[in-house]
Amino acid sequence: MTRLQQGLLLAFIGGLLFGGMATLGGWAAETLDPVRLASIRMSIAGLVLAPIAFRRRAVIKPVLAGVATIGVLQILINTSFYAAIPRLGVGPAVGVEFIAPALVVVWDRVAGHEHPRPVTWAAVSGAVIGVGFLVEAWDFANLDLVGLGYGFAAAVFLATYLRKGQTVGEDADGISIASGALVVAGLIGLFIARPWDVPTSLSSQEIWAVLALGTIGMAIPLTMEISSLERAPARLVGIVITFEPVAAALTAWIFLDEVLTALQIGGIALIVASIGAISLTTGQPIPEAEPGPA
């Protein structure tokens, strides 16, 4: 398996965990407000990875500013996402968030970082159309504009995170970046969440849900995704993790009775096809043409 393929596999598993755990987050969001839930999740993840961050402090220190930025972006992504869930539903909320891969590709093209292959554009277009089907974007009468606003904010923050993760990943390994970022996010989240003021009426199931969100739903998949950015370009990782809305929609369908329509199922199929297309064509991007002689 090549380094690039390893990166895409890590991104896929991380996306699967993030998406699958989104349903659990939607359930927990019924009790805790979005800001508090996101902050507690970060604090738990930071606590889990703190020993690793301490051991790798020499690696983290030179890129501390970038690592801290990634940590803050994770809080912003999660807060926006949890605010969108009550208004849109789990599957649609994750779907809107995943406009992010398209934003990354457009940024690469406009900023001149790289010249993506035509298949990359096609895969991004397919993924975005699939997401549109998933959220039933044409049903304006039932669209919640505030929820869409939160979802779009999550998409912008996610796209920025993907780009920043790739940049910082050029100077440090994924485990160091993830552990440092979540420790920073956890410290910030601790003051925002004020766990000492959390309602004592939380059930044992809700407490276990929050613990799972911080570990299986954050510490592990974030480490995988940032490690994937060491091995693959942000635009490719962004397309592969578009599987997150698929996992979120399916688990919400099974556990929360968020029934999918035929068009939404078609959107899932289109997203999966887009991921497959980009995974099977993992060559290097086409370089920009050299200017001709004057």
PDB file of C-alpha atoms in Angstrom:
ATOM      1  CA  MET A   1       0.000   0.000   0.000  1.00  0.00           C
ATOM      2  CA  THR A   2       1.426   3.387  -0.996  1.00  0.00           C
ATOM      3  CA  ARG A   3       1.732   6.327   1.410  1.00  0.00           C
ATOM      4  CA  LEU A   4      -1.084   8.100  -0.420  1.00  0.00           C
ATOM      5  CA  GLN A   5      -3.368   5.072  -0.136  1.00  0.00           C
ATOM      6  CA  GLN A   6      -2.547   4.806   3.575  1.00  0.00           C
ATOM      7  CA  GLY A   7      -3.613   8.428   3.989  1.00  0.00           C
ATOM      8  CA  LEU A   8      -6.919   7.848   2.196  1.00  0.00           C
ATOM      9  CA  LEU A   9      -7.614   4.736   4.287  1.00  0.00           C
ATOM     10  CA  LEU A  10      -6.946   6.642   7.515  1.00  0.00           C
ATOM     11  CA  ALA A  11      -9.227   9.433   6.319  1.00  0.00           C
ATOM     12  CA  PHE A  12     -11.986   6.953   5.503  1.00  0.00           C
ATOM     13  CA  ILE A  13     -11.859   5.210   8.909  1.00  0.00           C
ATOM     14  CA  GLY A  14     -11.711   8.554  10.703  1.00  0.00           C
ATOM     15  CA  GLY A  15     -14.667   9.818   8.686  1.00  0.00           C
ATOM     16  CA  LEU A  16     -16.613   6.655   9.431  1.00  0.00           C
ATOM     17  CA  LEU A  17     -16.078   7.123  13.181  1.00  0.00           C
ATOM     18  CA  PHE A  18     -16.911  10.836  13.079  1.00  0.00           C
ATOM     19  CA  GLY A  19     -20.068  10.222  11.048  1.00  0.00           C
ATOM     20  CA  GLY A  20     -21.251   7.248  13.052  1.00  0.00           C
ATOM     21  CA  MET A  21     -20.777   9.072  16.340  1.00  0.00           C
ATOM     22  CA  ALA A  22     -22.676  12.118  15.045  1.00  0.00           C
ATOM     23  CA  THR A  23     -25.937  10.334  15.831  1.00  0.00           C
ATOM     24  CA  LEU A  24     -24.833   9.891  19.426  1.00  0.00           C
ATOM     25  CA  GLY A  25     -23.997  13.596  19.492  1.00  0.00           C
ATOM     26  CA  GLY A  26     -27.453  14.432  18.157  1.00  0.00           C
ATOM     27  CA  TRP A  27     -28.998  12.426  20.959  1.00  0.00           C
ATOM     28  CA  ALA A  28     -26.800  14.105  23.611  1.00  0.00           C
ATOM     29  CA  ALA A  29     -27.612  17.549  22.141  1.00  0.00           C
ATOM     30  CA  GLU A  30     -31.189  17.067  23.300  1.00  0.00           C
ATOM     31  CA  THR A  31     -29.953  17.549  26.871  1.00  0.00           C
ATOM     32  CA  LEU A  32     -26.831  19.740  26.601  1.00  0.00           C
ATOM     33  CA  ASP A  33     -26.627  22.979  24.646  1.00  0.00           C
ATOM     34  CA  PRO A  34     -24.365  22.892  21.538  1.00  0.00           C
ATOM     35  CA  VAL A  35     -21.564  25.048  22.956  1.00  0.00           C
ATOM     36  CA  ARG A  36     -21.339  23.066  26.182  1.00  0.00           C
ATOM     37  CA  LEU A  37     -21.531  19.696  24.425  1.00  0.00           C
ATOM     38  CA  ALA A  38     -18.773  20.605  21.950  1.00  0.00           C
ATOM     39  CA  SER A  39     -16.587  22.006  24.727  1.00  0.00           C
ATOM     40  CA  ILE A  40     -16.975  18.983  27.024  1.00  0.00           C
ATOM     41  CA  ARG A  41     -16.215  16.703  24.088  1.00  0.00           C
ATOM     42  CA  MET A  42     -12.981  18.617  23.450  1.00  0.00           C
ATOM     43  CA  SER A  43     -12.015  18.561  27.115  1.00  0.00           C
ATOM     44  CA  ILE A  44     -12.398  14.772  27.300  1.00  0.00           C
ATOM     45  CA  ALA A  45     -10.415  14.279  24.088  1.00  0.00           C
ATOM     46  CA  GLY A  46      -7.694  16.624  25.335  1.00  0.00           C
ATOM     47  CA  LEU A  47      -7.452  14.737  28.618  1.00  0.00           C
ATOM     48  CA  VAL A  48      -7.096  11.425  26.755  1.00  0.00           C
ATOM     49  CA  LEU A  49      -4.300  12.721  24.526  1.00  0.00           C
ATOM     50  CA  ALA A  50      -2.527  14.917  27.104  1.00  0.00           C
ATOM     51  CA  PRO A  51       0.133  12.266  27.975  1.00  0.00           C
ATOM     52  CA  ILE A  52       1.012  11.902  24.277  1.00  0.00           C
ATOM     53  CA  ALA A  53       1.198  15.684  23.847  1.00  0.00           C
ATOM     54  CA  PHE A  54       3.511  15.929  26.857  1.00  0.00           C
ATOM     55  CA  ARG A  55       5.865  13.268  25.469  1.00  0.00           C
ATOM     56  CA  ARG A  56       5.901  14.979  22.068  1.00  0.00           C
ATOM     57  CA  ARG A  57       6.198  18.547  23.350  1.00  0.00           C
ATOM     58  CA  ALA A  58       9.541  19.052  21.584  1.00  0.00           C
ATOM     59  CA  VAL A  59       7.859  18.323  18.242  1.00  0.00           C
ATOM     60  CA  ILE A  60       4.791  20.435  19.028  1.00  0.00           C
ATOM     61  CA  LYS A  61       6.605  23.532  20.281  1.00  0.00           C
ATOM     62  CA  PRO A  62       7.939  24.773  16.877  1.00  0.00           C
ATOM     63  CA  VAL A  63       4.431  24.540  15.338  1.00  0.00           C
ATOM     64  CA  LEU A  64       2.470  25.522  18.441  1.00  0.00           C
ATOM     65  CA  ALA A  65       0.631  28.394  16.743  1.00  0.00           C
ATOM     66  CA  GLY A  66      -0.634  26.139  13.952  1.00  0.00           C
ATOM     67  CA  VAL A  67      -1.526  23.374  16.406  1.00  0.00           C
ATOM     68  CA  ALA A  68      -3.463  25.845  18.569  1.00  0.00           C
ATOM     69  CA  THR A  69      -5.323  27.101  15.491  1.00  0.00           C
ATOM     70  CA  ILE A  70      -6.384  23.547  14.647  1.00  0.00           C
ATOM     71  CA  GLY A  71      -7.628  23.111  18.207  1.00  0.00           C
ATOM     72  CA  VAL A  72      -9.720  26.297  18.065  1.00  0.00           C
ATOM     73  CA  LEU A  73     -11.115  25.262  14.668  1.00  0.00           C
ATOM     74  CA  GLN A  74     -12.251  21.953  16.155  1.00  0.00           C
ATOM     75  CA  ILE A  75     -14.274  23.793  18.800  1.00  0.00           C
ATOM     76  CA  LEU A  76     -15.822  26.028  16.125  1.00  0.00           C
ATOM     77  CA  ILE A  77     -16.633  23.074  13.831  1.00  0.00           C
ATOM     78  CA  ASN A  78     -18.290  21.100  16.604  1.00  0.00           C
ATOM     79  CA  THR A  79     -20.227  24.031  18.075  1.00  0.00           C
ATOM     80  CA  SER A  80     -21.638  25.012  14.668  1.00  0.00           C
ATOM     81  CA  PHE A  81     -22.484  21.396  13.874  1.00  0.00           C
ATOM     82  CA  TYR A  82     -24.300  20.742  17.154  1.00  0.00           C
ATOM     83  CA  ALA A  83     -26.237  23.994  16.694  1.00  0.00           C
ATOM     84  CA  ALA A  84     -27.363  22.803  13.253  1.00  0.00           C
ATOM     85  CA  ILE A  85     -28.548  19.346  14.367  1.00  0.00           C
ATOM     86  CA  PRO A  86     -31.771  20.384  16.189  1.00  0.00           C
ATOM     87  CA  ARG A  87     -32.837  22.448  13.170  1.00  0.00           C
ATOM     88  CA  LEU A  88     -31.815  20.167  10.293  1.00  0.00           C
ATOM     89  CA  GLY A  89     -31.469  16.650  11.695  1.00  0.00           C
ATOM     90  CA  VAL A  90     -28.256  14.655  12.037  1.00  0.00           C
ATOM     91  CA  GLY A  91     -27.867  13.515   8.406  1.00  0.00           C
ATOM     92  CA  PRO A  92     -28.673  16.867   6.785  1.00  0.00           C
ATOM     93  CA  ALA A  93     -26.513  18.781   9.298  1.00  0.00           C
ATOM     94  CA  VAL A  94     -23.481  16.648   8.472  1.00  0.00           C
ATOM     95  CA  GLY A  95     -24.373  16.935   4.786  1.00  0.00           C
ATOM     96  CA  VAL A  96     -24.303  20.740   4.773  1.00  0.00           C
ATOM     97  CA  GLU A  97     -21.020  20.658   6.689  1.00  0.00           C
ATOM     98  CA  PHE A  98     -19.533  18.658   3.835  1.00  0.00           C
ATOM     99  CA  ILE A  99     -19.626  21.462   1.367  1.00  0.00           C
ATOM    100  CA  ALA A 100     -16.109  21.759   2.816  1.00  0.00           C
ATOM    101  CA  PRO A 101     -14.325  19.510   0.267  1.00  0.00           C
ATOM    102  CA  ALA A 102     -15.633  21.673  -2.559  1.00  0.00           C
ATOM    103  CA  LEU A 103     -14.397  24.773  -0.755  1.00  0.00           C
ATOM    104  CA  VAL A 104     -10.920  23.223  -0.422  1.00  0.00           C
ATOM    105  CA  VAL A 105     -10.709  22.413  -4.135  1.00  0.00           C
ATOM    106  CA  VAL A 106     -11.919  25.889  -5.110  1.00  0.00           C
ATOM    107  CA  TRP A 107      -9.378  27.415  -2.741  1.00  0.00           C
ATOM    108  CA  ASP A 108      -6.586  25.317  -4.277  1.00  0.00           C
ATOM    109  CA  ARG A 109      -7.570  26.484  -7.753  1.00  0.00           C
ATOM    110  CA  VAL A 110      -8.127  30.176  -6.968  1.00  0.00           C
ATOM    111  CA  ALA A 111      -5.106  30.544  -4.694  1.00  0.00           C
ATOM    112  CA  GLY A 112      -2.942  28.715  -7.212  1.00  0.00           C
ATOM    113  CA  HIS A 113      -1.664  26.104  -4.791  1.00  0.00           C
ATOM    114  CA  GLU A 114      -2.311  23.219  -7.178  1.00  0.00           C
ATOM    115  CA  HIS A 115      -4.055  22.325 -10.404  1.00  0.00           C
ATOM    116  CA  PRO A 116      -6.523  19.513  -9.534  1.00  0.00           C
ATOM    117  CA  ARG A 117      -7.166  16.774 -12.078  1.00  0.00           C
ATOM    118  CA  PRO A 118     -10.520  16.798 -13.921  1.00  0.00           C
ATOM    119  CA  VAL A 119     -11.531  13.675 -11.988  1.00  0.00           C
ATOM    120  CA  THR A 120     -11.077  15.616  -8.748  1.00  0.00           C
ATOM    121  CA  TRP A 121     -13.477  18.306  -9.954  1.00  0.00           C
ATOM    122  CA  ALA A 122     -15.928  15.617 -11.055  1.00  0.00           C
ATOM    123  CA  ALA A 123     -15.707  13.814  -7.705  1.00  0.00           C
ATOM    124  CA  VAL A 124     -16.228  17.034  -5.758  1.00  0.00           C
ATOM    125  CA  SER A 125     -19.210  17.953  -7.941  1.00  0.00           C
ATOM    126  CA  GLY A 126     -20.702  14.499  -7.452  1.00  0.00           C
ATOM    127  CA  ALA A 127     -20.199  14.664  -3.693  1.00  0.00           C
ATOM    128  CA  VAL A 128     -21.794  18.113  -3.449  1.00  0.00           C
ATOM    129  CA  ILE A 129     -24.776  17.052  -5.576  1.00  0.00           C
ATOM    130  CA  GLY A 130     -25.142  13.962  -3.398  1.00  0.00           C
ATOM    131  CA  VAL A 131     -25.134  16.137  -0.300  1.00  0.00           C
ATOM    132  CA  GLY A 132     -27.813  18.319  -1.933  1.00  0.00           C
ATOM    133  CA  PHE A 133     -29.993  15.245  -2.384  1.00  0.00           C
ATOM    134  CA  LEU A 134     -29.286  14.196   1.191  1.00  0.00           C
ATOM    135  CA  VAL A 135     -30.481  17.514   2.668  1.00  0.00           C
ATOM    136  CA  GLU A 136     -33.289  17.971   0.062  1.00  0.00           C
ATOM    137  CA  ALA A 137     -31.961  21.408  -0.742  1.00  0.00           C
ATOM    138  CA  TRP A 138     -34.832  22.160  -3.167  1.00  0.00           C
ATOM    139  CA  ASP A 139     -37.490  22.037  -0.429  1.00  0.00           C
ATOM    140  CA  PHE A 140     -37.321  25.767   0.353  1.00  0.00           C
ATOM    141  CA  ALA A 141     -40.591  25.760   2.307  1.00  0.00           C
ATOM    142  CA  ASN A 142     -39.110  23.505   4.965  1.00  0.00           C
ATOM    143  CA  LEU A 143     -35.544  24.781   4.886  1.00  0.00           C
ATOM    144  CA  ASP A 144     -34.344  26.273   8.160  1.00  0.00           C
ATOM    145  CA  LEU A 145     -32.110  29.163   7.141  1.00  0.00           C
ATOM    146  CA  VAL A 146     -30.596  29.522  10.600  1.00  0.00           C
ATOM    147  CA  GLY A 147     -29.775  25.821  10.617  1.00  0.00           C
ATOM    148  CA  LEU A 148     -28.263  26.145   7.155  1.00  0.00           C
ATOM    149  CA  GLY A 149     -26.218  29.075   8.404  1.00  0.00           C
ATOM    150  CA  TYR A 150     -24.807  26.973  11.228  1.00  0.00           C
ATOM    151  CA  GLY A 151     -24.131  24.127   8.795  1.00  0.00           C
ATOM    152  CA  PHE A 152     -22.367  26.402   6.337  1.00  0.00           C
ATOM    153  CA  ALA A 153     -20.261  27.897   9.157  1.00  0.00           C
ATOM    154  CA  ALA A 154     -19.225  24.344  10.083  1.00  0.00           C
ATOM    155  CA  ALA A 155     -18.291  23.774   6.422  1.00  0.00           C
ATOM    156  CA  VAL A 156     -16.076  26.876   6.303  1.00  0.00           C
ATOM    157  CA  PHE A 157     -14.370  25.922   9.559  1.00  0.00           C
ATOM    158  CA  LEU A 158     -13.884  22.338   8.332  1.00  0.00           C
ATOM    159  CA  ALA A 159     -12.359  23.501   5.041  1.00  0.00           C
ATOM    160  CA  THR A 160      -9.992  25.798   6.944  1.00  0.00           C
ATOM    161  CA  TYR A 161      -9.073  22.916   9.253  1.00  0.00           C
ATOM    162  CA  LEU A 162      -8.268  20.631   6.294  1.00  0.00           C
ATOM    163  CA  ARG A 163      -6.024  23.252   4.731  1.00  0.00           C
ATOM    164  CA  LYS A 164      -4.326  24.142   8.014  1.00  0.00           C
ATOM    165  CA  GLY A 165      -3.894  20.470   8.910  1.00  0.00           C
ATOM    166  CA  GLN A 166      -2.036  19.821   5.668  1.00  0.00           C
ATOM    167  CA  THR A 167       0.194  22.874   6.152  1.00  0.00           C
ATOM    168  CA  VAL A 168       1.142  22.036   9.737  1.00  0.00           C
ATOM    169  CA  GLY A 169       1.503  18.367   8.747  1.00  0.00           C
ATOM    170  CA  GLU A 170       4.493  19.327   6.608  1.00  0.00           C
ATOM    171  CA  ASP A 171       6.451  20.136   9.790  1.00  0.00           C
ATOM    172  CA  ALA A 172       5.145  17.625  12.345  1.00  0.00           C
ATOM    173  CA  ASP A 173       3.575  14.173  12.515  1.00  0.00           C
ATOM    174  CA  GLY A 174      -0.175  13.656  12.786  1.00  0.00           C
ATOM    175  CA  ILE A 175      -0.206  12.202  16.294  1.00  0.00           C
ATOM    176  CA  SER A 176       1.749  15.160  17.667  1.00  0.00           C
ATOM    177  CA  ILE A 177      -0.509  17.666  15.913  1.00  0.00           C
ATOM    178  CA  ALA A 178      -3.737  15.959  16.978  1.00  0.00           C
ATOM    179  CA  SER A 179      -2.687  15.537  20.595  1.00  0.00           C
ATOM    180  CA  GLY A 180      -1.431  19.118  20.872  1.00  0.00           C
ATOM    181  CA  ALA A 181      -4.511  20.539  19.139  1.00  0.00           C
ATOM    182  CA  LEU A 182      -6.923  18.663  21.372  1.00  0.00           C
ATOM    183  CA  VAL A 183      -5.064  19.636  24.531  1.00  0.00           C
ATOM    184  CA  VAL A 184      -5.372  23.293  23.486  1.00  0.00           C
ATOM    185  CA  ALA A 185      -9.027  22.807  22.534  1.00  0.00           C
ATOM    186  CA  GLY A 186      -9.632  20.917  25.757  1.00  0.00           C
ATOM    187  CA  LEU A 187      -8.217  23.710  27.923  1.00  0.00           C
ATOM    188  CA  ILE A 188     -10.360  26.280  26.123  1.00  0.00           C
ATOM    189  CA  GLY A 189     -13.359  23.979  26.256  1.00  0.00           C
ATOM    190  CA  LEU A 190     -12.910  23.446  29.986  1.00  0.00           C
ATOM    191  CA  PHE A 191     -13.526  27.118  30.691  1.00  0.00           C
ATOM    192  CA  ILE A 192     -16.394  27.337  28.198  1.00  0.00           C
ATOM    193  CA  ALA A 193     -18.151  24.144  29.297  1.00  0.00           C
ATOM    194  CA  ARG A 194     -17.760  24.633  33.066  1.00  0.00           C
ATOM    195  CA  PRO A 195     -18.335  20.920  33.745  1.00  0.00           C
ATOM    196  CA  TRP A 196     -18.801  21.707  37.434  1.00  0.00           C
ATOM    197  CA  ASP A 197     -22.072  23.434  36.429  1.00  0.00           C
ATOM    198  CA  VAL A 198     -23.374  20.605  34.225  1.00  0.00           C
ATOM    199  CA  PRO A 199     -26.917  19.587  35.256  1.00  0.00           C
ATOM    200  CA  THR A 200     -26.793  16.784  37.812  1.00  0.00           C
ATOM    201  CA  SER A 201     -29.903  15.306  36.208  1.00  0.00           C
ATOM    202  CA  LEU A 202     -27.817  13.692  33.455  1.00  0.00           C
ATOM    203  CA  SER A 203     -28.450   9.966  33.245  1.00  0.00           C
ATOM    204  CA  SER A 204     -25.661   7.400  33.245  1.00  0.00           C
ATOM    205  CA  GLN A 205     -26.378   6.777  29.532  1.00  0.00           C
ATOM    206  CA  GLU A 206     -25.887  10.473  28.756  1.00  0.00           C
ATOM    207  CA  ILE A 207     -22.638  10.585  30.716  1.00  0.00           C
ATOM    208  CA  TRP A 208     -21.326   7.532  28.851  1.00  0.00           C
ATOM    209  CA  ALA A 209     -22.437   9.117  25.568  1.00  0.00           C
ATOM    210  CA  VAL A 210     -20.406  12.265  26.245  1.00  0.00           C
ATOM    211  CA  LEU A 211     -17.373  10.174  27.244  1.00  0.00           C
ATOM    212  CA  ALA A 212     -17.673   8.156  24.018  1.00  0.00           C
ATOM    213  CA  LEU A 213     -17.969  11.361  21.971  1.00  0.00           C
ATOM    214  CA  GLY A 214     -14.694  12.623  23.422  1.00  0.00           C
ATOM    215  CA  THR A 215     -12.765   9.383  22.866  1.00  0.00           C
ATOM    216  CA  ILE A 216     -14.142   7.216  20.047  1.00  0.00           C
ATOM    217  CA  GLY A 217     -15.846  10.206  18.459  1.00  0.00           C
ATOM    218  CA  MET A 218     -13.002  12.732  18.657  1.00  0.00           C
ATOM    219  CA  ALA A 219      -9.565  11.711  19.979  1.00  0.00           C
ATOM    220  CA  ILE A 220      -9.216   8.614  17.769  1.00  0.00           C
ATOM    221  CA  PRO A 221     -10.732   9.840  14.466  1.00  0.00           C
ATOM    222  CA  LEU A 222      -9.094  13.276  14.655  1.00  0.00           C
ATOM    223  CA  THR A 223      -5.687  11.624  15.059  1.00  0.00           C
ATOM    224  CA  MET A 224      -6.452   9.465  12.015  1.00  0.00           C
ATOM    225  CA  GLU A 225      -7.605  12.379   9.881  1.00  0.00           C
ATOM    226  CA  ILE A 226      -4.656  14.615  10.727  1.00  0.00           C
ATOM    227  CA  SER A 227      -2.305  11.681  10.105  1.00  0.00           C
ATOM    228  CA  SER A 228      -3.980  11.252   6.720  1.00  0.00           C
ATOM    229  CA  LEU A 229      -3.143  14.874   5.881  1.00  0.00           C
ATOM    230  CA  GLU A 230       0.556  13.980   6.225  1.00  0.00           C
ATOM    231  CA  ARG A 231       0.136  11.473   3.409  1.00  0.00           C
ATOM    232  CA  ALA A 232      -2.490  12.920   1.075  1.00  0.00           C
ATOM    233  CA  PRO A 233      -3.483  16.411  -0.170  1.00  0.00           C
ATOM    234  CA  ALA A 234      -6.259  18.178   1.735  1.00  0.00           C
ATOM    235  CA  ARG A 235      -8.581  18.158  -1.275  1.00  0.00           C
ATOM    236  CA  LEU A 236      -8.367  14.333  -1.558  1.00  0.00           C
ATOM    237  CA  VAL A 237      -8.805  13.805   2.178  1.00  0.00           C
ATOM    238  CA  GLY A 238     -11.752  16.204   2.068  1.00  0.00           C
ATOM    239  CA  ILE A 239     -13.475  14.104  -0.581  1.00  0.00           C
ATOM    240  CA  VAL A 240     -12.850  10.805   1.204  1.00  0.00           C
ATOM    241  CA  ILE A 241     -14.247  12.050   4.526  1.00  0.00           C
ATOM    242  CA  THR A 242     -17.403  13.030   2.657  1.00  0.00           C
ATOM    243  CA  PHE A 243     -18.443   9.545   3.758  1.00  0.00           C
ATOM    244  CA  GLU A 244     -19.216  11.132   7.129  1.00  0.00           C
ATOM    245  CA  PRO A 245     -22.729  12.293   6.102  1.00  0.00           C
ATOM    246  CA  VAL A 246     -23.394   8.809   4.749  1.00  0.00           C
ATOM    247  CA  ALA A 247     -22.480   7.202   8.078  1.00  0.00           C
ATOM    248  CA  ALA A 248     -24.388   9.884   9.987  1.00  0.00           C
ATOM    249  CA  ALA A 249     -27.538   9.517   7.864  1.00  0.00           C
ATOM    250  CA  LEU A 250     -27.527   5.728   8.115  1.00  0.00           C
ATOM    251  CA  THR A 251     -27.005   5.629  11.879  1.00  0.00           C
ATOM    252  CA  ALA A 252     -29.617   8.366  12.418  1.00  0.00           C
ATOM    253  CA  TRP A 253     -32.011   6.334  10.253  1.00  0.00           C
ATOM    254  CA  ILE A 254     -31.394   3.218  12.367  1.00  0.00           C
ATOM    255  CA  PHE A 255     -31.226   4.716  15.862  1.00  0.00           C
ATOM    256  CA  LEU A 256     -33.185   7.999  15.678  1.00  0.00           C
ATOM    257  CA  ASP A 257     -35.839   7.029  13.118  1.00  0.00           C
ATOM    258  CA  GLU A 258     -34.731   9.820  10.749  1.00  0.00           C
ATOM    259  CA  VAL A 259     -36.205   8.105   7.691  1.00  0.00           C
ATOM    260  CA  LEU A 260     -34.384   8.594   4.370  1.00  0.00           C
ATOM    261  CA  THR A 261     -36.286   9.219   1.130  1.00  0.00           C
ATOM    262  CA  ALA A 262     -35.393   7.615  -2.193  1.00  0.00           C
ATOM    263  CA  LEU A 263     -33.593  10.794  -3.303  1.00  0.00           C
ATOM    264  CA  GLN A 264     -31.610  10.900  -0.071  1.00  0.00           C
ATOM    265  CA  ILE A 265     -30.558   7.295  -0.616  1.00  0.00           C
ATOM    266  CA  GLY A 266     -29.564   8.329  -4.149  1.00  0.00           C
ATOM    267  CA  GLY A 267     -27.478  11.113  -2.632  1.00  0.00           C
ATOM    268  CA  ILE A 268     -25.687   8.586  -0.443  1.00  0.00           C
ATOM    269  CA  ALA A 269     -24.954   6.430  -3.497  1.00  0.00           C
ATOM    270  CA  LEU A 270     -23.554   9.453  -5.364  1.00  0.00           C
ATOM    271  CA  ILE A 271     -21.306  10.363  -2.448  1.00  0.00           C
ATOM    272  CA  VAL A 272     -19.971   6.803  -2.239  1.00  0.00           C
ATOM    273  CA  ALA A 273     -19.369   6.784  -6.009  1.00  0.00           C
ATOM    274  CA  SER A 274     -17.447  10.055  -5.761  1.00  0.00           C
ATOM    275  CA  ILE A 275     -15.252   8.648  -2.990  1.00  0.00           C
ATOM    276  CA  GLY A 276     -14.598   5.539  -5.062  1.00  0.00           C
ATOM    277  CA  ALA A 277     -13.666   7.614  -8.125  1.00  0.00           C
ATOM    278  CA  ILE A 278     -11.092   9.668  -6.290  1.00  0.00           C
ATOM    279  CA  SER A 279      -9.706   6.644  -4.411  1.00  0.00           C
ATOM    280  CA  LEU A 280      -9.086   4.739  -7.656  1.00  0.00           C
ATOM    281  CA  THR A 281      -7.292   7.667  -9.311  1.00  0.00           C
ATOM    282  CA  THR A 282      -4.722   8.664  -6.726  1.00  0.00           C
ATOM    283  CA  GLY A 283      -2.093   9.999  -9.094  1.00  0.00           C
ATOM    284  CA  GLN A 284      -0.343  13.302  -8.637  1.00  0.00           C
ATOM    285  CA  PRO A 285      -2.162  16.480  -9.681  1.00  0.00           C
ATOM    286  CA  ILE A 286      -1.442  17.911 -13.125  1.00  0.00           C
ATOM    287  CA  PRO A 287       1.142  20.681 -12.830  1.00  0.00           C
ATOM    288  CA  GLU A 288       0.441  24.150 -14.096  1.00  0.00           C
ATOM    289  CA  ALA A 289       1.709  24.681 -17.642  1.00  0.00           C
ATOM    290  CA  GLU A 290       5.054  26.441 -17.942  1.00  0.00           C
ATOM    291  CA  PRO A 291       4.850  29.846 -19.623  1.00  0.00           C
ATOM    292  CA  GLY A 292       6.048  29.839 -23.224  1.00  0.00           C
ATOM    293  CA  PRO A 293       9.001  31.848 -24.455  1.00  0.00           C
ATOM    294  CA  ALA A 294       8.429  35.540 -24.947  1.00  0.00           C
TER     295      ALA A 294
END
